[in-house]
XYZ file of C-alpha atoms in Angstrom:
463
model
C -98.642 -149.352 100.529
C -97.571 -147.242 97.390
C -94.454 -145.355 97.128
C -96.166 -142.029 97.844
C -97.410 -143.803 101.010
C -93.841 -144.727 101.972
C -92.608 -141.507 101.707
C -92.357 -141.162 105.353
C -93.566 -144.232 107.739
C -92.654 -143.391 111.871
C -94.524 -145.837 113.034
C -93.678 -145.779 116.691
C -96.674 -143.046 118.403
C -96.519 -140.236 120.666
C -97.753 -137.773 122.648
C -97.263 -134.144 120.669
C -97.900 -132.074 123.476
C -96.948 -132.215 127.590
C -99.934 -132.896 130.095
C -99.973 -130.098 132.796
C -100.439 -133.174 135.350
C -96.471 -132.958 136.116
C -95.734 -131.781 139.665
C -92.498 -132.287 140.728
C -89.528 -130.327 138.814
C -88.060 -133.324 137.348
C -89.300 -137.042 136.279
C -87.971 -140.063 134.558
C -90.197 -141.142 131.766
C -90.349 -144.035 129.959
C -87.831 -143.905 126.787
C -89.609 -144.338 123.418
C -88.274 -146.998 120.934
C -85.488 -145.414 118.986
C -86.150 -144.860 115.034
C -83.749 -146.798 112.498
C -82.883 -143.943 110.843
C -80.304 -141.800 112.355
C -82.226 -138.285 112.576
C -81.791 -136.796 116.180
C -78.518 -137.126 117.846
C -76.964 -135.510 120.625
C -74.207 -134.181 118.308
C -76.770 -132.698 115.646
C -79.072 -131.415 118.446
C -75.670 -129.764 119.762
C -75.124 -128.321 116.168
C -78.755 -127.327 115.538
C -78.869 -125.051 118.962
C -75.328 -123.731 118.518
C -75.834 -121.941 115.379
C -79.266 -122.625 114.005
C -81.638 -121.746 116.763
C -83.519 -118.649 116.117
C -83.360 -117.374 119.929
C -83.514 -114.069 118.937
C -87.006 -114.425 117.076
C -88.162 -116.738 119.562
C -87.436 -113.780 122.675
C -88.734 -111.086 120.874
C -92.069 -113.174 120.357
C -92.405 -114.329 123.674
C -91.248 -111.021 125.493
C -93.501 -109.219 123.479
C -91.956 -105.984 122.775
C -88.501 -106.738 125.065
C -90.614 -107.139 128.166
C -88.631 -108.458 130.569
C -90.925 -108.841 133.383
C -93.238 -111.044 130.913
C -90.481 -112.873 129.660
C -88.680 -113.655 133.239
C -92.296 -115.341 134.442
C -92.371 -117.632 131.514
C -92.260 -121.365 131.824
C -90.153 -124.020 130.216
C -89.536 -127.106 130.224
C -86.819 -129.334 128.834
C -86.665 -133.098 127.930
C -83.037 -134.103 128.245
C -81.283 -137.524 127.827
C -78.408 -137.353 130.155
C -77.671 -141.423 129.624
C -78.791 -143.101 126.065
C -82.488 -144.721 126.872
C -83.363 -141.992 129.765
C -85.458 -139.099 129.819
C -85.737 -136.801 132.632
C -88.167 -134.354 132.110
C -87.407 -130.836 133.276
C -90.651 -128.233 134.717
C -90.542 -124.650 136.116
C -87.809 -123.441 134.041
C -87.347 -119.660 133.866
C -85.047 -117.611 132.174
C -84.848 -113.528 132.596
C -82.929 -112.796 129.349
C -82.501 -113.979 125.526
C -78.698 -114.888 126.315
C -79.851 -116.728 129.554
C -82.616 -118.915 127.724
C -79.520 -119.815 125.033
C -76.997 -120.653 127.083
C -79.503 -122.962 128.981
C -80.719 -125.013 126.165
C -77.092 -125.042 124.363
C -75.800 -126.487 127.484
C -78.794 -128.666 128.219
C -79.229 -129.977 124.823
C -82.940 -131.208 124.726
C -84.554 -133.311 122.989
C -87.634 -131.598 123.582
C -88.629 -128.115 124.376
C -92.008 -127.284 125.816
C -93.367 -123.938 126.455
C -95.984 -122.728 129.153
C -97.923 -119.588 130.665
C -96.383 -116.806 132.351
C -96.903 -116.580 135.969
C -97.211 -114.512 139.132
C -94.255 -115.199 139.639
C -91.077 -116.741 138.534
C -91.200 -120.295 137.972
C -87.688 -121.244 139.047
C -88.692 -119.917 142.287
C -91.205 -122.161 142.660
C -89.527 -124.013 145.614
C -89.583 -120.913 147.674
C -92.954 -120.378 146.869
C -95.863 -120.456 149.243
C -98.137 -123.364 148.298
C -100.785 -121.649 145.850
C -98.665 -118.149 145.164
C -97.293 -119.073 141.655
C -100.524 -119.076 139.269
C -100.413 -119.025 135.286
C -101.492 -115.475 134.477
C -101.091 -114.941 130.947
C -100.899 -118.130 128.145
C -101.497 -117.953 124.566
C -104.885 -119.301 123.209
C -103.293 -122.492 121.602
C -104.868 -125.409 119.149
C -103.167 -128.693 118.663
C -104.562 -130.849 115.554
C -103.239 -134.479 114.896
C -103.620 -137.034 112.179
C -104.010 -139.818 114.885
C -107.785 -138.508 115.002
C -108.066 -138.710 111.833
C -107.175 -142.826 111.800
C -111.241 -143.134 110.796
C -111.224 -141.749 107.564
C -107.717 -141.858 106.677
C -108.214 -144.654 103.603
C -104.775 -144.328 102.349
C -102.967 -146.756 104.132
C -101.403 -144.789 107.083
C -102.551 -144.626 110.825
C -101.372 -143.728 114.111
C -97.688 -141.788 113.031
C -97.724 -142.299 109.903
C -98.264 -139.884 107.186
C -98.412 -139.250 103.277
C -98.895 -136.540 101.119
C -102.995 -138.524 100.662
C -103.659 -137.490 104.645
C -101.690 -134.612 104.987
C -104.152 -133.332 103.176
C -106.631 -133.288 106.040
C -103.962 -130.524 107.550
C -104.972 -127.472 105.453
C -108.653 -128.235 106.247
C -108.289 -127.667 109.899
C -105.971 -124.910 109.671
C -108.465 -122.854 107.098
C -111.702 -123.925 109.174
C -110.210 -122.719 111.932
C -108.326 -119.987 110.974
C -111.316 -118.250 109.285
C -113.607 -118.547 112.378
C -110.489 -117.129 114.664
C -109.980 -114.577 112.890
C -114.009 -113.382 111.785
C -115.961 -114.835 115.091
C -113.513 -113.752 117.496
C -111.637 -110.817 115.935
C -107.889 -112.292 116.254
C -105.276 -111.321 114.204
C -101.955 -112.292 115.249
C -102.352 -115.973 114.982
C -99.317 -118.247 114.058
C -99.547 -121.845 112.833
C -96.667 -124.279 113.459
C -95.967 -128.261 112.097
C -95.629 -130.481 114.924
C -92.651 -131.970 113.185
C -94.492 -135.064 112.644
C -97.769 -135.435 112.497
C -99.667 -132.450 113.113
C -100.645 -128.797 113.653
C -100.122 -125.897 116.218
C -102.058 -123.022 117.116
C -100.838 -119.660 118.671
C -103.039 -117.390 119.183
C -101.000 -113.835 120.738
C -103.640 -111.035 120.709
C -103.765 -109.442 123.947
C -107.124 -110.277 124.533
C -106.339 -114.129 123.976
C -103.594 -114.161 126.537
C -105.968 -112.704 128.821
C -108.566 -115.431 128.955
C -109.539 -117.193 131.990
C -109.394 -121.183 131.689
C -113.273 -120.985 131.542
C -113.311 -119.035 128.525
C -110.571 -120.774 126.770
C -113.176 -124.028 127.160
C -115.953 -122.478 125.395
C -114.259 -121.297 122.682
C -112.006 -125.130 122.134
C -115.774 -125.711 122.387
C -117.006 -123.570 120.353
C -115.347 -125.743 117.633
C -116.529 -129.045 118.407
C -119.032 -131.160 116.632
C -119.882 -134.778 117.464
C -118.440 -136.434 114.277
C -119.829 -140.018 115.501
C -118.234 -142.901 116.377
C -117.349 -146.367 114.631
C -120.789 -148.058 116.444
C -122.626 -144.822 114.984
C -121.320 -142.759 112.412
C -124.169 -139.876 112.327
C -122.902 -136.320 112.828
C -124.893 -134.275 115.591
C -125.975 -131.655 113.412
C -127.941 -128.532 114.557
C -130.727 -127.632 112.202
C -130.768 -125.033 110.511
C -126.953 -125.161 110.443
C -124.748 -122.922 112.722
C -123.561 -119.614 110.538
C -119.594 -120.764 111.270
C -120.575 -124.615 110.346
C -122.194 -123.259 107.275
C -119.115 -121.033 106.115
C -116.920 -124.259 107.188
C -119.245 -126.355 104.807
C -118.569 -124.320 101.750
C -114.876 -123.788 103.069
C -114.679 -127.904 103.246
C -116.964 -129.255 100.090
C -114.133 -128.058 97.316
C -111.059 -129.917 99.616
C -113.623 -132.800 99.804
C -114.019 -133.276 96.584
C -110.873 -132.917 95.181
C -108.945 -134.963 98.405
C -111.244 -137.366 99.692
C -113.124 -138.714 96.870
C -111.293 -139.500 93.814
C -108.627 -142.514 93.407
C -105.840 -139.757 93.816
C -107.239 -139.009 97.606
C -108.534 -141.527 99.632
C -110.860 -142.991 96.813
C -114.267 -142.518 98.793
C -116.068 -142.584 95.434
C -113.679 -144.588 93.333
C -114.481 -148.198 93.044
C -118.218 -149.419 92.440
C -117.037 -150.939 96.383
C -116.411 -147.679 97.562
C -119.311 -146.453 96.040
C -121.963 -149.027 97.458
C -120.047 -148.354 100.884
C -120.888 -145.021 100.704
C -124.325 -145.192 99.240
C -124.819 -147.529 102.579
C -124.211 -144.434 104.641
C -127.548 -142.778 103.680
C -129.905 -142.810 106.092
C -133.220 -145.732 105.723
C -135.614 -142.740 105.349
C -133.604 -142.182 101.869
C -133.614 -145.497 100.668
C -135.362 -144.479 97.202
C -132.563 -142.758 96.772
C -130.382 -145.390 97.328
C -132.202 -147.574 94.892
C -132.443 -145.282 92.133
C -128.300 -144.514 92.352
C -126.905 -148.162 92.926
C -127.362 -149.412 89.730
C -125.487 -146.062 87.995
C -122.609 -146.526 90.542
C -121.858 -150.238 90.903
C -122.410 -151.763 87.866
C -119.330 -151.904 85.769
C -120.979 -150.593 82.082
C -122.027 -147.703 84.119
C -119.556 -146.774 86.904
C -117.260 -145.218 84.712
C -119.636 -142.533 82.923
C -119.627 -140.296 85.695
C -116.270 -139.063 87.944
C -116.550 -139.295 91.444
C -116.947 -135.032 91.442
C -120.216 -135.527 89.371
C -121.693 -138.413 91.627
C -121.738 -136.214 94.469
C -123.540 -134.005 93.101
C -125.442 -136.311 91.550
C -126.359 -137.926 95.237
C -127.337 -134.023 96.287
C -129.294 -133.460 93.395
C -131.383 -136.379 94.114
C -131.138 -135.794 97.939
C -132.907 -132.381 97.330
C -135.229 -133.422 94.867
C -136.556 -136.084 96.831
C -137.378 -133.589 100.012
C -138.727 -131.222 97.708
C -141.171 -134.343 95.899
C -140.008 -132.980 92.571
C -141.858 -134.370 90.333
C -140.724 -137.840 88.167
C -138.366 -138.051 91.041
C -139.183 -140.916 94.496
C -141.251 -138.695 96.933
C -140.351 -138.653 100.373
C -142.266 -140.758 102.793
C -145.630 -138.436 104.330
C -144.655 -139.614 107.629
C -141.210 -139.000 107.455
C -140.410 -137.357 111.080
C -139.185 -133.534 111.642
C -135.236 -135.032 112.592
C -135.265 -137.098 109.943
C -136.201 -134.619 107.405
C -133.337 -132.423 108.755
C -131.096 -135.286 109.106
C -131.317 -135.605 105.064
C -130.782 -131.814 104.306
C -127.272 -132.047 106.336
C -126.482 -135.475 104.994
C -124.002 -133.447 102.787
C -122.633 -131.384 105.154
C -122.006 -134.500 107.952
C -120.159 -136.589 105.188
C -118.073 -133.540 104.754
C -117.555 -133.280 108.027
C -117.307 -136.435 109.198
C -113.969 -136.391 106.963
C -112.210 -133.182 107.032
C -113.746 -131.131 109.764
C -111.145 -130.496 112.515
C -110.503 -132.658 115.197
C -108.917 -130.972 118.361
C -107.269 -131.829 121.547
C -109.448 -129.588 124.027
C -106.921 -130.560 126.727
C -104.377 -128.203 125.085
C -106.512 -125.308 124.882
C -108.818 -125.002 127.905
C -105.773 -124.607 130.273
C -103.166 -121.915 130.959
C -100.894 -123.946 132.419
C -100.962 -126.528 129.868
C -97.639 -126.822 128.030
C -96.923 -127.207 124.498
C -94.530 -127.857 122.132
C -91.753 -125.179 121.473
C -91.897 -123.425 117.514
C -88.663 -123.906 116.238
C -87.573 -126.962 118.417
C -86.495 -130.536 116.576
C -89.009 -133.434 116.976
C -86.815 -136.295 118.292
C -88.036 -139.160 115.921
C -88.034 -137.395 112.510
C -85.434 -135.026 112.933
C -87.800 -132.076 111.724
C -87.838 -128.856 112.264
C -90.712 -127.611 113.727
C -91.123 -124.537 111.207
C -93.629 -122.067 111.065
C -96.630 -122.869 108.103
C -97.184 -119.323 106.412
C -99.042 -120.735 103.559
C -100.632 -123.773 104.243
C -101.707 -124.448 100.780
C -97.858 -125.034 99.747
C -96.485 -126.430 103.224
C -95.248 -130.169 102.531
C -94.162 -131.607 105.394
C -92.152 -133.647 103.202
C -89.693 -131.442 102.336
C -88.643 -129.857 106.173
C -85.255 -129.390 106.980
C -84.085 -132.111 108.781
C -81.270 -132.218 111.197
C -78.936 -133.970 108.667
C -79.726 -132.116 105.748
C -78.566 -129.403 107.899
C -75.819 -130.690 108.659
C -74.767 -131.148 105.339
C -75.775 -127.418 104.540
C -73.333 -126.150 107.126
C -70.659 -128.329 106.051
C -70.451 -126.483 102.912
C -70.814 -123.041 104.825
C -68.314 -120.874 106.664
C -68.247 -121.298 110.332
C -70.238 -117.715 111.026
C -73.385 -119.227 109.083
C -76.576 -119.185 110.582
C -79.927 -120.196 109.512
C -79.924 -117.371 107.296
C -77.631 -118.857 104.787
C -79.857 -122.159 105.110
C -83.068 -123.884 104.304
C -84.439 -122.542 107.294
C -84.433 -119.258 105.877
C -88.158 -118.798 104.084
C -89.525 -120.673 106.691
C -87.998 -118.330 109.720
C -88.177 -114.622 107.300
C -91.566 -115.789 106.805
C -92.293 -115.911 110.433
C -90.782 -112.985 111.206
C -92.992 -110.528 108.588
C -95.882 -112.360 108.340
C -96.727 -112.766 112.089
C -94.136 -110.891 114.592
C -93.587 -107.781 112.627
C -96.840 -106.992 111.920
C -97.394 -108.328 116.072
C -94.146 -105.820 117.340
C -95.703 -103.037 114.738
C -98.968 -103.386 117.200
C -96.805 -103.812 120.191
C -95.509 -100.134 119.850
C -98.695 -98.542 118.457
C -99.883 -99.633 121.992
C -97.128 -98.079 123.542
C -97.043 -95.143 121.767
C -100.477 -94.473 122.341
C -100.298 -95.422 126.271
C -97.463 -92.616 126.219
C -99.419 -89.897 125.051
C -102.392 -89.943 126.404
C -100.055 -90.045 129.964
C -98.513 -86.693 128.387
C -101.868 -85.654 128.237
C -102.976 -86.633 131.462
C -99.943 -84.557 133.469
C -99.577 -81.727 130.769
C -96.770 -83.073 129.655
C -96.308 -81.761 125.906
């Protein structure tokens, strides 16, 4: 591996999300081998939620305006290690105030903070509960995307945890794919993305209308997204055709990334070695073998390779895609008895190798239930010691450079005892939270209200 590659190398894998499988209040898990680098401690974890913890973002998010009755209903759950090497994992957690929900987690100290859907009722009283009476009734719409899935494309050297600046790459592509559709083919607007602290992306999506959905709906739209990007036994892309308007606008969203990130040397070299490029050339479907024939020679002999940059060859490759369907003339026509789906199949060639490489890959499980539970915002991944900060520009978010728990540590040292995160590199991260996403979601919040007061004035004369 290079020495961008070993920028960051956490080899051991895990789970970035909680399955909502859990029914008993507490469980031993199995421990997870510990990293060699000393990144998560007890006595950081102790600093970080003493005086670096935004609680007081986190509330107003999640209470939505200083809603108590929302907030009270909320689920939590803790991972704790009470003895070095156990877990116990901690469900139905409740907590009616902002003070309550500190005092809890400074005391608890966990390693892991999980967040679920507010319920009938609250969860803590789950125990005294008739079987069936506590029922998720509100949940964000949430997305979790994770470079695991990506281990079939990812020609940089890394898989499973592992990341570099090469794959990261494949981040920004998910979160703009998505993003856009969210936001124009569904109408959301308050949508916040999160790093995992490792290896991936979160989703929250906190319109009203989102919290509302039923588990049913939630499922068709985490379907909505999904396209059958093959398999290693057979690679082709289930493409409709004519392509669907969103997979269209992802297309020209995608092809720019693509060819910047995946093809050249500096990305994952798709098209930079005459190899690479017979590899790929491979791909095309038999019905296009004239193709074929007429590019191998240009792109794998060594006099030749070099006269065009892997940006050019692809649209090279389209050029003569399209000219052969169209039986330009002086160019291979295509075959007269060349079937319906395999015409189409050539007109989205482009579009599946696109695709097939930096079209989002989700975990449906997160999204399609309410009482799913993921990942707290703001909470410290226990293997890299990150902080799991909010992304408000994707296109400048490096992973790479995320306050750790030890850098913090060392930026508190130098502080006054009063500090908070405000005085440290947490700051743009957290400020950027806060008036990118909830002020513009509180500014909403009391427009709502506002407007739910007067027209109750109206209603009873009351001016």
């Amino acid at each position: 591996m290079t020495e961008m590659e070993l920028e960051t190398s956490f080899a051991e894998d895990e789970s970035e999300d909680v399955p909502n499988t859990a029914s008993v209040e507490a469980a031993v898990v199995s421990p997870a081998p510990a990293s060699k680098a000393v990144t998560c401690t007890p006595e950081l974890l102790k600093m970080y939620y003493s005086r670096l913890f935004p609680f007081s973002l986190l509330y107003d998010w999640l209470s939505y305006g200083s809603n108590t009755s929302v907030f009270s209903k909320r689920e939590f759950s803790f991972t704790i290690e009470p003895v070095p090497d156990e877990e116990i994992y901690i469900r139905y957690q409740s907590f009616t105030t902002q003070e309550e929900l500190a005092q809890a987690i400074v005391k608890r100290c966990p390693k892991k903070i999980d967040i679920g859907a507010v319920f009938s009722h609250s969860p803590k009283e789950k125990d005294t509960l008739q079987a069936g009476q506590l029922k998720p009734e509100l949940r964000e719409l949430v997305f979790d995307v994770d470079l695991t899935d990506y281990d079939g494309v990812r020609k940089c050297g890394c898989t499973g945890a592992q990341i570099c600046r090469v794959c990261w790459g494949f981040m920004p592509m998910a979160v703009k794919v998505m993003d856009q559709a969210l936001r124009e083919d569904f109408g959301f607007e308050h949508i916040a993305w999160f790093y995992s602290g490792r290896r991936g992306v979160h989703a929250w999506v906190c319109d009203e209308v989102a919290k509302s959905l039923t588990d049913e709906a939630r499922h068709a739209i985490a379907g909505y997204f999904e396209v059958n990007l093959g398999s290693e036994n057979n690679k082709e892309v289930q493409l409709a055709h004519p392509l669907h308007p969103m997979l269209a606008r992802a297309y020209e969203l995608l092809e720019p990334m693509f060819i910047d990130q995946v093809l050249p040397a500096s990305g994952h070299g798709l098209l930079a070695t005459p190899e690479n490029c017979q590899a790929f050339l491979d791909e095309l479907p038999e019905a296009a073998a004239p193709v074929r024939e007429k590019l191998l020679p240009h792109w794998t002999t060594p006099a030749k390779f070099n006269n065009t940059t892997p940006a050019e060859k692809w649209e090279s490759i389209k050029e003569h895609l399209s000219a052969f369907l169209s039986a330009k003339k002086g160019v291979a026509k295509a075959a007269k008895n060349m079937s319906t789906k395999e015409r189409n199949r050539l007109e989205n060639w482009p579009v599946e190798m696109v695709f097939r490489h930096g079209y989002p890959r989700l975990d449906v499980n997160v999204s399609k239930a309410r009482n799913h539970l993921l990942k707290s915002p703001f909470c410290v991944h226990p293997k890299t010691g990150r902080v799991c900060v909010p992304i408000v520009n994707v296109d400048s978010f490096n992973p790479f450079t995320v306050p750790t728990l030890p850098k913090l540590e060392q930026e508190l040292i130098k502080l006054d005892a009063s500090a908070d995160w405000k005085q440290t590199s947490l700051k743009d991260y957290f400020e950027g939270f806060e008036n990118t996403f909830l002020n513009p979601l509180m500014k909403e919040i009391r427009r709502k209200q506002r407007d739910a007061a007067e027209q109750k004035a109206a209603i009873i004369g009351d001016f």
